[in-house]
Amino acid sequence: MTASTSASASASPTAASPTEWWRSAVIYQVYIRSFRDADGDGIGDVAGIRERLPYLCALGVDALWITPWYPSPMADAGYDVADYRAIEPSFGTLASARSLITEAHALGMRVILDIVPNHTSDQHAWFQAALAAAPGSPERARYMFRAGRGADGAQPPNDWRSVFGGPAWTRVTEADGTPGEWYLHLFAPEQPDLDWEHPEVRAEFESILRFWFDLGVDGFRIDVAHGMIKDPALPDLGLDEEEILAPPASEDHPHWDLDGVHEIYRSWRAIADSYEPPRIFVAEAWTRNQERLARYLRADELHTAFNFDYLRAPWQAQQLRAVIEESIAAAASVDAPPTWVLSNHDVVRHVSRFARPQDGIPRHALTEIAALGAPDLELGTRRARAAALLMLALPGRAYVYQGEELGLPEVEDLPDAALQDPTWERSGHTERGRDGCRVPLPWRARPDDSTGFSIIPATAAPWLPQPDDWASWSEERQHDDPDSMLSLYRTALHIRRAHPVTDTSRLRWLEAPADVIAFERTPELACVVNFGADPVPLPDGAEVLLASAAGFTQDDPPTAIGPDEAIWFTPAGA
Ligand code: NOJ
């Protein structure tokens, strides 16, 4: 590898304003049920997050994104919201949520919430009213109720499938006891889809945004941001099953990524911009390509979106480099920052994804990943350490999913009886679902004692069982170990902060062999990642700042980058 430079990834429009914190922030995803349990009931809560704020601040993240904390029957782990203006009692109270926001701000961290606008819980007052009302009533008009097909209406209105398996329609029983209309639910039957053509639906969500913005939250992650508008003709799709949260299977899909969603975000953006400081949005939008994703990021729409192409990319230099270049160019075309993410609560943790042979096919679901064979966790961990340095060196915004800083693997052998993801039941026990990445965090080094997850002696076991061998992954064990994943993330985040990127639309690539990725984040911070089987020498005069390989010290820096390793360095003469 030489240190000469190649072209930048794309032409540059505007440089990021320093006040636009969101362009280069590192955001930590708090999956509240599994983060930290303060009251010993085996379920994470608001007080648990508050207790860990100093930990997150010391880790060096800029903001938290908290997954839905609203009252919910938990048919889909909180993504079935019964009341958008309150806190789930098992998580805390509105007063404790307010305190959390104030305390996070005092530590210099922002707070982003999760809004779920595509569907409500079936226990939401609106849906309960719709069930009690008659076909054709104003109450039903807020949801997608339709007559069935066939002489007696016994067939669903079309062939759409629920993302969790089975039909996307459920038939209700009318007040007189007769089988009645069907309602649409792209997810579980307990998650009826709202009709976003209805003005009351739009007005209600704008009011919900203002409610939380007034409380001081800094922004929202938008759940299923690509799903709210449906083709009014509700045409058949001709598919057997929808993949669990994946890019749309066809170009003219009747319910994913329709152009009509953008009008909603223009009005949301105006609301966010009316606050001081302006609030921000991040889209969870599964689109066919980066160009379609960039449409959500136009100047009068959302600020950023998750980059699922990057998350799903296999551990291969050429493919990753292509995704990086494409992502930067697409984001730059609308003057948005690119974003990077390796894991979240819907996908197999990346230690376990990278622990398998990489055959070049993007994947994120457990069934398809487990089919690749047993995980080699040592290999997966080595790659995950390198992947952290790669992601955190890239320009733009990065997401850290709770537990990734501890190097947690997917728990692939949860007992059947413990599984709670609706996918397990809806798929007829063929898809184990997403519980394996949602196992409560091991804070203390005694997983057999539930204080591992809870602050006080617990009265109940964690809501999903922690594996017996998780002691070595605990925060307690890793805290003072300079070779731990936690130390690597902490150091990397602090170095990253000292090397801010103002123009996220540019990346200076360094010349490198085909199985190596090398680039400069800033003139003083370069990153090189070796995906090949042989060590690669460092450029002459490089001053190593950080290495993914355990055992790195400044006193005895490496001179080469080993297979599946990464190094941050200052190039000679910088
Ligand atoms: C995306 C969320 O990330 C996922 O957890 C949830 O099941 C679906 N949206 C439905 O709300």
mmCIF file of N, CA, C and O in Angstrom, residues 19-102:
data_model
loop_
_atom_site.group_PDB
_atom_site.id
_atom_site.type_symbol
_atom_site.label_atom_id
_atom_site.label_comp_id
_atom_site.label_asym_id
_atom_site.label_seq_id
_atom_site.Cartn_x
_atom_site.Cartn_y
_atom_site.Cartn_z
ATOM 1 N N THR A 19 -22.730 24.003 13.454
ATOM 2 C CA THR A 19 -23.880 23.934 14.356
ATOM 3 C C THR A 19 -24.771 22.739 14.019
ATOM 4 O O THR A 19 -25.640 22.379 14.780
ATOM 5 N N GLU A 20 -24.552 22.117 12.867
ATOM 6 C CA GLU A 20 -25.396 20.991 12.494
ATOM 7 C C GLU A 20 -24.805 19.710 13.084
ATOM 8 O O GLU A 20 -24.197 18.904 12.378
ATOM 9 N N TRP A 21 -24.989 19.572 14.379
ATOM 10 C CA TRP A 21 -24.383 18.474 15.125
ATOM 11 C C TRP A 21 -24.710 17.115 14.537
ATOM 12 O O TRP A 21 -23.906 16.194 14.578
ATOM 13 N N TRP A 22 -25.918 17.004 13.975
ATOM 14 C CA TRP A 22 -26.409 15.704 13.524
ATOM 15 C C TRP A 22 -25.649 15.176 12.324
ATOM 16 O O TRP A 22 -25.709 13.989 12.024
ATOM 17 N N ARG A 23 -24.913 16.028 11.631
ATOM 18 C CA ARG A 23 -24.236 15.556 10.419
ATOM 19 C C ARG A 23 -23.106 14.578 10.722
ATOM 20 O O ARG A 23 -22.766 13.745 9.883
ATOM 21 N N SER A 24 -22.497 14.699 11.880
ATOM 22 C CA SER A 24 -21.367 13.802 12.145
ATOM 23 C C SER A 24 -21.476 13.141 13.514
ATOM 24 O O SER A 24 -20.492 12.646 14.051
ATOM 25 N N ALA A 25 -22.682 13.132 14.077
ATOM 26 C CA ALA A 25 -22.860 12.589 15.424
ATOM 27 C C ALA A 25 -22.705 11.069 15.455
ATOM 28 O O ALA A 25 -22.929 10.389 14.457
ATOM 29 N N VAL A 26 -22.334 10.574 16.635
ATOM 30 C CA VAL A 26 -22.410 9.134 16.890
ATOM 31 C C VAL A 26 -23.605 8.924 17.818
ATOM 32 O O VAL A 26 -23.680 9.517 18.893
ATOM 33 N N ILE A 27 -24.530 8.106 17.361
ATOM 34 C CA ILE A 27 -25.788 7.924 18.097
ATOM 35 C C ILE A 27 -25.854 6.508 18.644
ATOM 36 O O ILE A 27 -25.637 5.534 17.910
ATOM 37 N N TYR A 28 -26.138 6.424 19.928
ATOM 38 C CA TYR A 28 -26.171 5.130 20.614
ATOM 39 C C TYR A 28 -27.622 4.686 20.707
ATOM 40 O O TYR A 28 -28.471 5.398 21.254
ATOM 41 N N GLN A 29 -27.920 3.512 20.176
ATOM 42 C CA GLN A 29 -29.294 3.009 20.230
ATOM 43 C C GLN A 29 -29.549 2.293 21.541
ATOM 44 O O GLN A 29 -28.929 1.267 21.844
ATOM 45 N N VAL A 30 -30.488 2.840 22.306
ATOM 46 C CA VAL A 30 -30.911 2.206 23.560
ATOM 47 C C VAL A 30 -32.175 1.411 23.276
ATOM 48 O O VAL A 30 -33.230 1.995 23.008
ATOM 49 N N TYR A 31 -32.064 0.103 23.328
ATOM 50 C CA TYR A 31 -33.241 -0.758 23.202
ATOM 51 C C TYR A 31 -33.743 -0.948 24.633
ATOM 52 O O TYR A 31 -33.246 -1.784 25.379
ATOM 53 N N ILE A 32 -34.705 -0.113 25.022
ATOM 54 C CA ILE A 32 -34.979 0.135 26.436
ATOM 55 C C ILE A 32 -35.263 -1.133 27.256
ATOM 56 O O ILE A 32 -34.784 -1.265 28.365
ATOM 57 N N ARG A 33 -35.968 -2.078 26.695
ATOM 58 C CA ARG A 33 -36.320 -3.284 27.472
ATOM 59 C C ARG A 33 -35.096 -4.049 27.926
ATOM 60 O O ARG A 33 -35.146 -4.824 28.881
ATOM 61 N N SER A 34 -34.007 -3.891 27.189
ATOM 62 C CA SER A 34 -32.839 -4.742 27.422
ATOM 63 C C SER A 34 -31.607 -3.958 27.839
ATOM 64 O O SER A 34 -30.517 -4.504 27.886
ATOM 65 N N PHE A 35 -31.775 -2.666 28.139
ATOM 66 C CA PHE A 35 -30.580 -1.860 28.397
ATOM 67 C C PHE A 35 -30.157 -1.959 29.861
ATOM 68 O O PHE A 35 -29.077 -2.467 30.180
ATOM 69 N N ARG A 36 -31.016 -1.509 30.785
ATOM 70 C CA ARG A 36 -30.645 -1.511 32.193
ATOM 71 C C ARG A 36 -31.911 -1.497 33.030
ATOM 72 O O ARG A 36 -32.776 -0.637 32.842
ATOM 73 N N ASP A 37 -31.998 -2.444 33.971
ATOM 74 C CA ASP A 37 -33.193 -2.589 34.795
ATOM 75 C C ASP A 37 -32.924 -1.995 36.177
ATOM 76 O O ASP A 37 -32.080 -2.503 36.914
ATOM 77 N N ALA A 38 -33.655 -0.930 36.509
ATOM 78 C CA ALA A 38 -33.411 -0.278 37.805
ATOM 79 C C ALA A 38 -34.244 -0.868 38.932
ATOM 80 O O ALA A 38 -33.833 -0.827 40.089
ATOM 81 N N ASP A 39 -35.435 -1.409 38.614
ATOM 82 C CA ASP A 39 -36.312 -1.819 39.710
ATOM 83 C C ASP A 39 -36.375 -3.330 39.905
ATOM 84 O O ASP A 39 -37.183 -3.829 40.693
ATOM 85 N N GLY A 40 -35.533 -4.061 39.220
ATOM 86 C CA GLY A 40 -35.399 -5.486 39.501
ATOM 87 C C GLY A 40 -36.495 -6.373 38.937
ATOM 88 O O GLY A 40 -36.604 -7.541 39.315
ATOM 89 N N ASP A 41 -37.311 -5.848 38.004
ATOM 90 C CA ASP A 41 -38.386 -6.686 37.457
ATOM 91 C C ASP A 41 -37.968 -7.439 36.187
ATOM 92 O O ASP A 41 -38.789 -8.057 35.526
ATOM 93 N N GLY A 42 -36.684 -7.331 35.848
ATOM 94 C CA GLY A 42 -36.189 -8.078 34.690
ATOM 95 C C GLY A 42 -36.431 -7.379 33.365
ATOM 96 O O GLY A 42 -36.141 -7.930 32.301
ATOM 97 N N ILE A 43 -36.955 -6.141 33.431
ATOM 98 C CA ILE A 43 -37.234 -5.368 32.220
ATOM 99 C C ILE A 43 -36.513 -4.020 32.337
ATOM 100 O O ILE A 43 -36.626 -3.340 33.370
ATOM 101 N N GLY A 44 -35.802 -3.653 31.312
ATOM 102 C CA GLY A 44 -35.103 -2.370 31.321
ATOM 103 C C GLY A 44 -36.083 -1.214 31.465
ATOM 104 O O GLY A 44 -37.273 -1.358 31.172
ATOM 105 N N ASP A 45 -35.596 -0.067 31.937
ATOM 106 C CA ASP A 45 -36.512 1.043 32.200
ATOM 107 C C ASP A 45 -35.801 2.392 32.086
ATOM 108 O O ASP A 45 -34.588 2.457 31.895
ATOM 109 N N VAL A 46 -36.617 3.446 32.252
ATOM 110 C CA VAL A 46 -36.087 4.811 32.129
ATOM 111 C C VAL A 46 -35.051 5.065 33.221
ATOM 112 O O VAL A 46 -33.981 5.639 32.970
ATOM 113 N N ALA A 47 -35.351 4.619 34.446
ATOM 114 C CA ALA A 47 -34.396 4.847 35.544
ATOM 115 C C ALA A 47 -33.078 4.133 35.261
ATOM 116 O O ALA A 47 -32.002 4.621 35.632
ATOM 117 N N GLY A 48 -33.153 2.991 34.597
ATOM 118 C CA GLY A 48 -31.924 2.270 34.235
ATOM 119 C C GLY A 48 -31.090 3.077 33.249
ATOM 120 O O GLY A 48 -29.862 3.138 33.356
ATOM 121 N N ILE A 49 -31.761 3.715 32.292
ATOM 122 C CA ILE A 49 -31.014 4.547 31.328
ATOM 123 C C ILE A 49 -30.374 5.718 32.071
ATOM 124 O O ILE A 49 -29.201 6.053 31.850
ATOM 125 N N ARG A 50 -31.150 6.331 32.971
ATOM 126 C CA ARG A 50 -30.598 7.490 33.705
ATOM 127 C C ARG A 50 -29.358 7.079 34.487
ATOM 128 O O ARG A 50 -28.377 7.814 34.516
ATOM 129 N N GLU A 51 -29.404 5.892 35.089
ATOM 130 C CA GLU A 51 -28.236 5.457 35.874
ATOM 131 C C GLU A 51 -27.007 5.261 35.001
ATOM 132 O O GLU A 51 -25.878 5.418 35.458
ATOM 133 N N ARG A 52 -27.223 4.914 33.731
ATOM 134 C CA ARG A 52 -26.091 4.643 32.832
ATOM 135 C C ARG A 52 -25.675 5.851 31.993
ATOM 136 O O ARG A 52 -24.804 5.732 31.133
ATOM 137 N N LEU A 53 -26.286 7.014 32.201
ATOM 138 C CA LEU A 53 -25.909 8.179 31.385
ATOM 139 C C LEU A 53 -24.417 8.515 31.515
ATOM 140 O O LEU A 53 -23.754 8.791 30.508
ATOM 141 N N PRO A 54 -23.844 8.460 32.729
ATOM 142 C CA PRO A 54 -22.402 8.736 32.820
ATOM 143 C C PRO A 54 -21.581 7.738 32.008
ATOM 144 O O PRO A 54 -20.567 8.096 31.405
ATOM 145 N N TYR A 55 -22.021 6.486 31.974
ATOM 146 C CA TYR A 55 -21.328 5.477 31.162
ATOM 147 C C TYR A 55 -21.351 5.881 29.682
ATOM 148 O O TYR A 55 -20.333 5.826 28.986
ATOM 149 N N LEU A 56 -22.510 6.311 29.206
ATOM 150 C CA LEU A 56 -22.638 6.666 27.785
ATOM 151 C C LEU A 56 -21.827 7.920 27.469
ATOM 152 O O LEU A 56 -21.221 8.032 26.408
ATOM 153 N N CYS A 57 -21.811 8.826 28.424
ATOM 154 C CA CYS A 57 -21.039 10.052 28.236
ATOM 155 C C CYS A 57 -19.539 9.696 28.170
ATOM 156 O O CYS A 57 -18.824 10.175 27.286
ATOM 157 N N ALA A 58 -19.092 8.833 29.072
ATOM 158 C CA ALA A 58 -17.671 8.441 29.081
ATOM 159 C C ALA A 58 -17.325 7.649 27.818
ATOM 160 O O ALA A 58 -16.202 7.732 27.306
ATOM 161 N N LEU A 59 -18.300 6.915 27.299
ATOM 162 C CA LEU A 59 -18.057 6.156 26.065
ATOM 163 C C LEU A 59 -17.755 7.126 24.922
ATOM 164 O O LEU A 59 -16.948 6.836 24.049
ATOM 165 N N GLY A 60 -18.425 8.276 24.951
ATOM 166 C CA GLY A 60 -18.115 9.310 23.953
ATOM 167 C C GLY A 60 -19.147 9.432 22.845
ATOM 168 O O GLY A 60 -18.815 9.886 21.754
ATOM 169 N N VAL A 61 -20.408 9.042 23.122
ATOM 170 C CA VAL A 61 -21.431 9.194 22.080
ATOM 171 C C VAL A 61 -22.081 10.581 22.195
ATOM 172 O O VAL A 61 -22.037 11.211 23.248
ATOM 173 N N ASP A 62 -22.671 11.038 21.096
ATOM 174 C CA ASP A 62 -23.249 12.381 21.064
ATOM 175 C C ASP A 62 -24.733 12.389 21.402
ATOM 176 O O ASP A 62 -25.273 13.427 21.777
ATOM 177 N N ALA A 63 -25.394 11.279 21.177
ATOM 178 C CA ALA A 63 -26.850 11.254 21.355
ATOM 179 C C ALA A 63 -27.315 9.831 21.623
ATOM 180 O O ALA A 63 -26.609 8.860 21.324
ATOM 181 N N LEU A 64 -28.505 9.725 22.218
ATOM 182 C CA LEU A 64 -29.158 8.420 22.401
ATOM 183 C C LEU A 64 -30.384 8.396 21.520
ATOM 184 O O LEU A 64 -31.093 9.391 21.419
ATOM 185 N N TRP A 65 -30.636 7.247 20.946
ATOM 186 C CA TRP A 65 -31.935 7.004 20.308
ATOM 187 C C TRP A 65 -32.590 5.920 21.164
ATOM 188 O O TRP A 65 -32.060 4.817 21.299
ATOM 189 N N ILE A 66 -33.739 6.272 21.746
ATOM 190 C CA ILE A 66 -34.436 5.333 22.637
ATOM 191 C C ILE A 66 -35.594 4.712 21.866
ATOM 192 O O ILE A 66 -36.457 5.419 21.339
ATOM 193 N N THR A 67 -35.636 3.382 21.812
ATOM 194 C CA THR A 67 -36.708 2.686 21.088
ATOM 195 C C THR A 67 -38.032 2.913 21.843
ATOM 196 O O THR A 67 -38.024 3.357 23.002
ATOM 197 N N PRO A 68 -39.181 2.620 21.239
ATOM 198 C CA PRO A 68 -40.466 3.081 21.786
ATOM 199 C C PRO A 68 -40.640 2.781 23.284
ATOM 200 O O PRO A 68 -40.477 1.641 23.708
ATOM 201 N N TRP A 69 -40.984 3.832 24.005
ATOM 202 C CA TRP A 69 -41.148 3.712 25.464
ATOM 203 C C TRP A 69 -42.581 4.031 25.868
ATOM 204 O O TRP A 69 -42.867 4.297 27.002
ATOM 205 N N TYR A 70 -43.475 4.002 24.913
ATOM 206 C CA TYR A 70 -44.872 4.366 25.162
ATOM 207 C C TYR A 70 -45.656 3.158 25.704
ATOM 208 O O TYR A 70 -45.252 2.014 25.489
ATOM 209 N N PRO A 71 -46.808 3.432 26.354
ATOM 210 C CA PRO A 71 -47.642 2.316 26.800
ATOM 211 C C PRO A 71 -47.942 1.371 25.633
ATOM 212 O O PRO A 71 -48.313 1.821 24.542
ATOM 213 N N SER A 72 -47.757 0.083 25.890
ATOM 214 C CA SER A 72 -47.885 -0.886 24.793
ATOM 215 C C SER A 72 -48.183 -2.261 25.361
ATOM 216 O O SER A 72 -47.614 -2.655 26.368
ATOM 217 N N PRO A 73 -49.053 -3.015 24.692
ATOM 218 C CA PRO A 73 -49.265 -4.414 25.106
ATOM 219 C C PRO A 73 -48.072 -5.298 24.717
ATOM 220 O O PRO A 73 -48.059 -6.483 24.986
ATOM 221 N N MET A 74 -47.083 -4.735 24.030
ATOM 222 C CA MET A 74 -45.836 -5.441 23.689
ATOM 223 C C MET A 74 -46.054 -6.637 22.758
ATOM 224 O O MET A 74 -45.348 -7.630 22.847
ATOM 225 N N ALA A 75 -47.004 -6.512 21.845
ATOM 226 C CA ALA A 75 -47.144 -7.574 20.844
ATOM 227 C C ALA A 75 -45.942 -7.563 19.911
ATOM 228 O O ALA A 75 -45.568 -8.576 19.331
ATOM 229 N N ASP A 76 -45.326 -6.380 19.743
ATOM 230 C CA ASP A 76 -44.099 -6.278 18.954
ATOM 231 C C ASP A 76 -43.104 -5.393 19.702
ATOM 232 O O ASP A 76 -42.588 -4.419 19.166
ATOM 233 N N ALA A 77 -42.864 -5.762 20.952
ATOM 234 C CA ALA A 77 -41.830 -5.129 21.772
ATOM 235 C C ALA A 77 -41.910 -3.605 21.780
ATOM 236 O O ALA A 77 -40.891 -2.920 21.687
ATOM 237 N N GLY A 78 -43.119 -3.069 21.854
ATOM 238 C CA GLY A 78 -43.263 -1.616 21.977
ATOM 239 C C GLY A 78 -43.540 -0.912 20.658
ATOM 240 O O GLY A 78 -43.907 0.267 20.652
ATOM 241 N N TYR A 79 -43.360 -1.603 19.535
ATOM 242 C CA TYR A 79 -43.693 -0.999 18.231
ATOM 243 C C TYR A 79 -45.188 -1.132 17.949
ATOM 244 O O TYR A 79 -45.638 -0.993 16.815
ATOM 245 N N ASP A 80 -45.942 -1.439 19.001
ATOM 246 C CA ASP A 80 -47.398 -1.412 18.963
ATOM 247 C C ASP A 80 -47.797 -0.437 20.066
ATOM 248 O O ASP A 80 -47.866 -0.791 21.232
ATOM 249 N N VAL A 81 -48.025 0.802 19.678
ATOM 250 C CA VAL A 81 -48.185 1.886 20.650
ATOM 251 C C VAL A 81 -49.662 2.106 20.967
ATOM 252 O O VAL A 81 -50.481 2.311 20.068
ATOM 253 N N ALA A 82 -49.980 2.098 22.270
ATOM 254 C CA ALA A 82 -51.372 2.306 22.676
ATOM 255 C C ALA A 82 -51.656 3.767 23.006
ATOM 256 O O ALA A 82 -52.798 4.206 22.963
ATOM 257 N N ASP A 83 -50.615 4.512 23.377
ATOM 258 C CA ASP A 83 -50.798 5.929 23.721
ATOM 259 C C ASP A 83 -49.475 6.635 23.448
ATOM 260 O O ASP A 83 -48.467 6.345 24.094
ATOM 261 N N TYR A 84 -49.497 7.570 22.493
ATOM 262 C CA TYR A 84 -48.238 8.195 22.040
ATOM 263 C C TYR A 84 -47.758 9.329 22.932
ATOM 264 O O TYR A 84 -46.707 9.900 22.681
ATOM 265 N N ARG A 85 -48.523 9.664 23.965
ATOM 266 C CA ARG A 85 -48.124 10.809 24.791
ATOM 267 C C ARG A 85 -47.849 10.390 26.234
ATOM 268 O O ARG A 85 -47.955 11.202 27.144
ATOM 269 N N ALA A 86 -47.507 9.161 26.450
ATOM 270 C CA ALA A 86 -47.258 8.701 27.823
ATOM 271 C C ALA A 86 -46.125 7.675 27.803
ATOM 272 O O ALA A 86 -45.610 7.330 26.737
ATOM 273 N N ILE A 87 -45.733 7.226 28.991
ATOM 274 C CA ILE A 87 -44.650 6.247 29.119
ATOM 275 C C ILE A 87 -45.233 4.926 29.609
ATOM 276 O O ILE A 87 -46.085 4.905 30.509
ATOM 277 N N GLU A 88 -44.773 3.832 29.031
ATOM 278 C CA GLU A 88 -45.184 2.501 29.458
ATOM 279 C C GLU A 88 -44.899 2.367 30.971
ATOM 280 O O GLU A 88 -43.766 2.593 31.410
ATOM 281 N N PRO A 89 -45.916 2.018 31.774
ATOM 282 C CA PRO A 89 -45.705 1.984 33.223
ATOM 283 C C PRO A 89 -44.531 1.090 33.646
ATOM 284 O O PRO A 89 -43.830 1.424 34.602
ATOM 285 N N SER A 90 -44.292 -0.014 32.955
ATOM 286 C CA SER A 90 -43.170 -0.852 33.389
ATOM 287 C C SER A 90 -41.819 -0.209 33.053
ATOM 288 O O SER A 90 -40.778 -0.642 33.539
ATOM 289 N N PHE A 91 -41.833 0.861 32.238
ATOM 290 C CA PHE A 91 -40.586 1.581 31.927
ATOM 291 C C PHE A 91 -40.391 2.808 32.824
ATOM 292 O O PHE A 91 -39.265 3.242 33.019
ATOM 293 N N GLY A 92 -41.490 3.407 33.295
ATOM 294 C CA GLY A 92 -41.338 4.612 34.112
ATOM 295 C C GLY A 92 -42.523 5.533 33.959
ATOM 296 O O GLY A 92 -43.641 5.097 33.678
ATOM 297 N N THR A 93 -42.268 6.817 34.164
ATOM 298 C CA THR A 93 -43.328 7.822 34.123
ATOM 299 C C THR A 93 -42.877 8.972 33.219
ATOM 300 O O THR A 93 -41.696 9.067 32.878
ATOM 301 N N LEU A 94 -43.820 9.831 32.898
ATOM 302 C CA LEU A 94 -43.467 11.003 32.094
ATOM 303 C C LEU A 94 -42.477 11.883 32.861
ATOM 304 O O LEU A 94 -41.562 12.473 32.270
ATOM 305 N N ALA A 95 -42.638 11.922 34.181
ATOM 306 C CA ALA A 95 -41.716 12.740 34.986
ATOM 307 C C ALA A 95 -40.296 12.181 34.884
ATOM 308 O O ALA A 95 -39.327 12.931 34.746
ATOM 309 N N SER A 96 -40.171 10.842 34.930
ATOM 310 C CA SER A 96 -38.809 10.275 34.847
ATOM 311 C C SER A 96 -38.246 10.468 33.447
ATOM 312 O O SER A 96 -37.043 10.687 33.277
ATOM 313 N N ALA A 97 -39.107 10.448 32.428
ATOM 314 C CA ALA A 97 -38.631 10.682 31.059
ATOM 315 C C ALA A 97 -38.114 12.107 30.932
ATOM 316 O O ALA A 97 -37.069 12.365 30.329
ATOM 317 N N ARG A 98 -38.853 13.039 31.549
ATOM 318 C CA ARG A 98 -38.423 14.444 31.531
ATOM 319 C C ARG A 98 -37.061 14.596 32.193
ATOM 320 O O ARG A 98 -36.169 15.269 31.686
ATOM 321 N N SER A 99 -36.894 13.922 33.329
ATOM 322 C CA SER A 99 -35.606 14.012 34.051
ATOM 323 C C SER A 99 -34.494 13.446 33.185
ATOM 324 O O SER A 99 -33.385 13.985 33.141
ATOM 325 N N LEU A 100 -34.783 12.337 32.509
ATOM 326 C CA LEU A 100 -33.752 11.735 31.652
ATOM 327 C C LEU A 100 -33.287 12.734 30.589
ATOM 328 O O LEU A 100 -32.093 12.911 30.361
ATOM 329 N N ILE A 101 -34.251 13.396 29.967
ATOM 330 C CA ILE A 101 -33.903 14.352 28.898
ATOM 331 C C ILE A 101 -33.031 15.477 29.472
ATOM 332 O O ILE A 101 -31.987 15.826 28.927
ATOM 333 N N THR A 102 -33.438 15.989 30.631
ATOM 334 C CA THR A 102 -32.666 17.076 31.258
ATOM 335 C C THR A 102 -31.263 16.596 31.613
ATOM 336 O O THR A 102 -30.270 17.297 31.370
#
